[in-house]
Amino acid sequence: MAIHMPVNVARIPDATPPREVQIVDYRDGQLLWATQNGDNTEHVNRLKSEEIVFILKRPESDGYLVYSLTEASDDKESDDAKPRFQVSVLFAAQLPEEPLAEFLLDVIPAHLRSDGRNQLLDVIVSTRSGTGQAPAFYEGVLHPLLEALGLREQRLGLAEQADQFGDGEAAGGGTDGYSYRYRLTVTKSSTTVRDFARGLAGTGSAEVNGNARNGAKPASPNRAIVLLSGDGGVIDLLNGIDQSVSGKDTPVPTVAVLPLGTGNALFHSLHKPLYTAQGASHLILGLRTLFRGIPSPLPTFRASFSPGSRLVSSAELATDSNTNGPSVKTNGNTEANGANSHTNGNSPHPEIDHLLGTIVASYGFHASLVWESDTPAYRAHGSKRFGMAAAELLKLSHAYSAKVEVRHRNSSTFIPLRKNKKFNYVLATMMSNLEKTFTISPESKPLDGKLRLVHFGDVGGERTMEVMMAAYKEGSHVRMRWGEDGEGVGYEEVEEVKVTIEEKDERWRKVCVDGTIVEVGKGGWMKVEKEEGERLKILVGRRVL
């Protein structure tokens, strides 16, 4: 089937017009073609299949356009090396379709067909996620690829989202040759994504809102959101969407993640099966998922906190990053969406009673590590910041005083895990990985919706490091045992976990929910349980399902 829209290849950087080549072979996962050198000798060119983003069959001819992405670092030895992204496009009169079928984009996927009435598309660029690569990736990669498919960018503010499209250009019929539109939002603060999420209810085109003004029930368009961010972008959406958006009469938004954060735990966990099957980078897999992925319900959990718990995440209170937290009430005026938070007077640390998450809720070493590594000095080192902060924490060998209880399936009874109430590590998760190669829960499968708990007691800094290093070996830490009594790493599926913290020093009373840090009082608690229902859909690769 041909693509029924303009293919604006002239807008692709450094490829105007696209190189016209004669593909001579497809062998060992590579496209091969020949060019003539200046001395009339023949040079064989190669394009690896893991660099291909998608292939378009041109409607006006039998030819094909092959879009690919290459990445190169400025300085591979430097901690702050910045990748350079290069989009290229080749024109070939013929291609071996059968081995390349998985890359062939026959039609624009439904979630990208933003017509302003029934389907809306937003692209959100997080300026501070990871090491700040998202803006350059949008400008150099995503923007030209969307244009090649006939999608036009509209840079609009949040106040304009109700009237996203002008008259006469809402539904696939723009006068400028573009078939569809999308709104671009570039984050300016730590609240940008949550502000966006709070505004999702009842928004649509001028026509949709016109119906509302005339007294008719407003239509609820399908929404797709492309996030160029880390895990925090999804978490901000999750906690920013209010109940009316996720109600039964409103379509659940579909989210596509282009993983440009530090750990990218959500993307790596959901696409882990593809890393062994394909050699493509996580960014190319992210693009392939955007253009050919399938929306699936995103499993979530609810973390509840004892009265008086305070939101202290530095990312939440100071900067826009990949560890953003929920919305809060300011001076008792603004309602929280999905977080139910409030402040006492003008306190910079608002009280909070719950958060929604999809990756991890933790207490002990992991929570302290996330909290203490989240400074501007550490964040400049990207994912290496975790190792740097871990080295300092492990020197202290602090054992965390807490009572940890779990409830299993088909039971209403909580069972305590240890008698001496000393823990180094307590972590509940619905995902397999916290980083691409750090497998915290090896039995977790993409979208299985199961909550698993990893925990161990007071074993000192040296053994804690041994456990963490074993997690890099395909999650072998869950089999570790030591001592005559067979003590080791606990690992089990649970329905609910409750952690009651008995530390006096507030430094050791921090809990972590998907990167957001909450401080509970002495004797306070965090409860984590699986959520029922569906709040977000997430795009995943076809092979994952």
Coordinates of N, CA, C and O in Angstrom, one line a residue, residues 34-94:
A34 N 27.2 0.2 -5.1 CA 28.5 0.6 -5.7 C 28.5 2.0 -6.2 O 27.5 2.4 -6.7
T35 N 29.6 2.7 -6.0 CA 29.8 4.0 -6.6 C 31.2 4.0 -7.2 O 32.1 3.3 -6.9
Q36 N 31.3 5.0 -8.2 CA 32.6 5.1 -8.9 C 33.5 6.2 -8.2 O 33.0 7.3 -7.9
N37 N 34.7 5.8 -7.9 CA 35.7 6.7 -7.4 C 36.2 7.6 -8.5 O 36.0 7.4 -9.7
G38 N 37.0 8.6 -8.1 CA 37.6 9.5 -9.1 C 38.5 8.9 -10.1 O 38.6 9.3 -11.2
D39 N 39.1 7.8 -9.7 CA 40.0 7.0 -10.6 C 39.3 5.9 -11.4 O 39.9 5.0 -11.9
N40 N 37.9 6.0 -11.4 CA 37.1 5.1 -12.1 C 37.0 3.7 -11.4 O 36.6 2.7 -12.1
T41 N 37.6 3.5 -10.2 CA 37.5 2.3 -9.5 C 36.1 2.3 -8.8 O 35.6 3.3 -8.5
E42 N 35.7 1.0 -8.5 CA 34.4 0.9 -7.9 C 34.6 0.8 -6.3 O 35.5 0.1 -5.9
H43 N 33.7 1.5 -5.6 CA 33.7 1.4 -4.2 C 32.3 0.9 -3.7 O 31.3 1.3 -4.1
V44 N 32.4 -0.1 -2.8 CA 31.2 -0.7 -2.3 C 30.8 0.0 -1.0 O 31.6 0.1 -0.1
N45 N 29.5 0.5 -1.0 CA 29.0 1.2 0.2 C 28.1 0.3 0.9 O 27.5 -0.6 0.4
R46 N 28.0 0.5 2.3 CA 27.2 -0.4 3.1 C 26.3 0.5 4.1 O 26.8 1.5 4.6
L47 N 25.1 0.0 4.2 CA 24.2 0.6 5.2 C 23.7 -0.6 6.1 O 23.1 -1.5 5.6
K48 N 24.1 -0.5 7.4 CA 23.7 -1.6 8.3 C 22.2 -1.5 8.6 O 21.6 -0.4 8.8
S49 N 21.6 -2.7 8.7 CA 20.1 -2.7 9.0 C 19.8 -2.1 10.3 O 18.7 -1.5 10.5
E50 N 20.7 -2.1 11.3 CA 20.4 -1.5 12.6 C 20.5 0.0 12.6 O 20.1 0.6 13.6
E51 N 20.9 0.6 11.5 CA 20.8 2.0 11.3 C 19.6 2.5 10.6 O 19.3 3.7 10.5
I52 N 18.8 1.6 10.1 CA 17.6 2.0 9.3 C 16.4 2.4 10.3 O 16.1 1.6 11.2
V53 N 15.8 3.5 10.1 CA 14.7 3.9 10.8 C 13.4 3.4 10.2 O 12.6 2.8 10.8
F54 N 13.2 3.8 8.9 CA 12.0 3.3 8.2 C 12.3 3.4 6.7 O 13.2 4.1 6.3
I55 N 11.5 2.7 5.9 CA 11.6 2.8 4.4 C 10.2 3.1 3.9 O 9.2 2.6 4.3
L56 N 10.2 4.1 3.0 CA 9.0 4.5 2.3 C 9.0 4.1 0.9 O 10.0 4.2 0.2
K57 N 7.8 3.6 0.4 CA 7.7 3.3 -1.0 C 7.0 4.5 -1.6 O 5.9 4.9 -1.3
R58 N 7.6 5.2 -2.6 CA 7.1 6.4 -3.1 C 5.9 6.1 -4.0 O 5.9 5.2 -4.8
P59 N 4.8 6.8 -3.8 CA 3.6 6.6 -4.5 C 3.6 6.9 -6.0 O 2.9 6.3 -6.8
E60 N 4.5 7.8 -6.4 CA 4.6 8.2 -7.8 C 5.6 7.3 -8.6 O 5.7 7.6 -9.8
S61 N 6.2 6.4 -8.0 CA 7.2 5.5 -8.8 C 7.3 4.2 -8.1 O 6.7 3.9 -7.1
D62 N 8.2 3.4 -8.6 CA 8.5 2.1 -8.0 C 9.6 2.2 -7.0 O 10.1 1.2 -6.5
G63 N 10.1 3.4 -6.8 CA 11.3 3.5 -6.0 C 11.0 3.5 -4.5 O 9.9 3.6 -4.0
Y64 N 12.1 3.5 -3.7 CA 12.0 3.5 -2.3 C 12.9 4.6 -1.7 O 14.0 4.9 -2.3
L65 N 12.5 5.1 -0.6 CA 13.3 6.0 0.2 C 13.7 5.3 1.5 O 12.9 4.9 2.3
V66 N 15.0 5.2 1.8 CA 15.5 4.5 2.9 C 16.1 5.6 3.9 O 17.0 6.3 3.6
Y67 N 15.4 5.7 5.0 CA 15.8 6.7 6.0 C 16.6 6.0 7.1 O 16.2 5.0 7.7
S68 N 17.8 6.6 7.4 CA 18.7 6.0 8.4 C 19.2 7.0 9.4 O 19.2 8.2 9.1
L69 N 19.7 6.6 10.5 CA 20.3 7.4 11.5 C 21.6 6.9 12.0 O 21.7 5.7 12.3
T70 N 22.6 7.7 12.0 CA 23.9 7.4 12.5 C 24.2 8.3 13.7 O 23.8 9.4 13.7
E71 N 25.0 7.7 14.6 CA 25.4 8.5 15.8 C 26.9 8.4 15.9 O 27.5 7.4 15.7
A72 N 27.5 9.5 16.3 CA 28.9 9.6 16.5 C 29.2 10.5 17.6 O 28.5 11.6 17.8
S73 N 30.2 10.2 18.5 CA 30.5 11.0 19.6 C 31.6 12.0 19.3 O 32.5 11.6 18.5
D74 N 31.6 13.2 19.9 CA 32.6 14.1 19.7 C 34.0 13.6 20.3 O 35.0 13.8 19.7
D75 N 33.9 13.0 21.4 CA 35.1 12.5 22.1 C 34.7 11.3 23.0 O 34.1 11.5 24.1
K76 N 34.9 10.1 22.5 CA 34.5 8.9 23.3 C 35.2 8.8 24.6 O 34.7 8.0 25.5
E77 N 36.3 9.4 24.8 CA 37.0 9.3 26.1 C 36.5 10.3 27.1 O 36.9 10.2 28.3
S78 N 35.7 11.3 26.7 CA 35.3 12.3 27.6 C 34.0 11.9 28.3 O 33.1 11.4 27.6
D79 N 33.9 12.3 29.6 CA 32.6 12.0 30.3 C 31.4 12.8 29.7 O 30.3 12.4 29.8
D80 N 31.7 14.0 29.2 CA 30.6 14.8 28.7 C 30.5 14.8 27.1 O 30.1 15.7 26.5
A81 N 31.0 13.7 26.5 CA 30.9 13.6 25.1 C 29.5 13.6 24.6 O 28.6 13.0 25.2
K82 N 29.2 14.4 23.6 CA 27.9 14.6 23.1 C 27.8 13.9 21.7 O 28.5 14.2 20.8
P83 N 26.8 13.0 21.6 CA 26.6 12.4 20.3 C 26.2 13.3 19.2 O 25.5 14.3 19.5
R84 N 26.6 13.1 18.0 CA 26.1 13.8 16.8 C 25.2 12.9 16.1 O 25.5 11.7 15.8
F85 N 24.0 13.4 15.7 CA 23.0 12.6 15.0 C 22.9 13.0 13.6 O 22.8 14.2 13.3
Q86 N 23.0 12.1 12.7 CA 22.9 12.4 11.2 C 21.8 11.6 10.6 O 21.9 10.3 10.5
V87 N 20.8 12.2 10.1 CA 19.7 11.6 9.3 C 20.2 11.6 7.8 O 20.6 12.6 7.3
S88 N 20.1 10.4 7.2 CA 20.4 10.3 5.8 C 19.2 9.6 5.0 O 18.4 8.9 5.7
V89 N 19.1 9.9 3.8 CA 18.0 9.3 3.0 C 18.6 8.8 1.6 O 19.3 9.6 1.0
L90 N 18.3 7.6 1.2 CA 18.8 7.0 0.0 C 17.6 6.8 -0.9 O 16.5 6.4 -0.4
F91 N 17.7 7.0 -2.2 CA 16.7 6.6 -3.1 C 17.2 5.4 -3.9 O 18.3 5.4 -4.4
A92 N 16.3 4.3 -3.9 CA 16.7 3.1 -4.7 C 15.5 2.7 -5.5 O 14.4 2.7 -5.1
A93 N 15.8 2.4 -6.8 CA 14.7 2.0 -7.7 C 14.1 0.7 -7.3 O 12.9 0.5 -7.4
Q94 N 14.9 -0.2 -6.7 CA 14.4 -1.5 -6.2 C 15.1 -1.9 -4.9 O 16.2 -1.5 -4.6

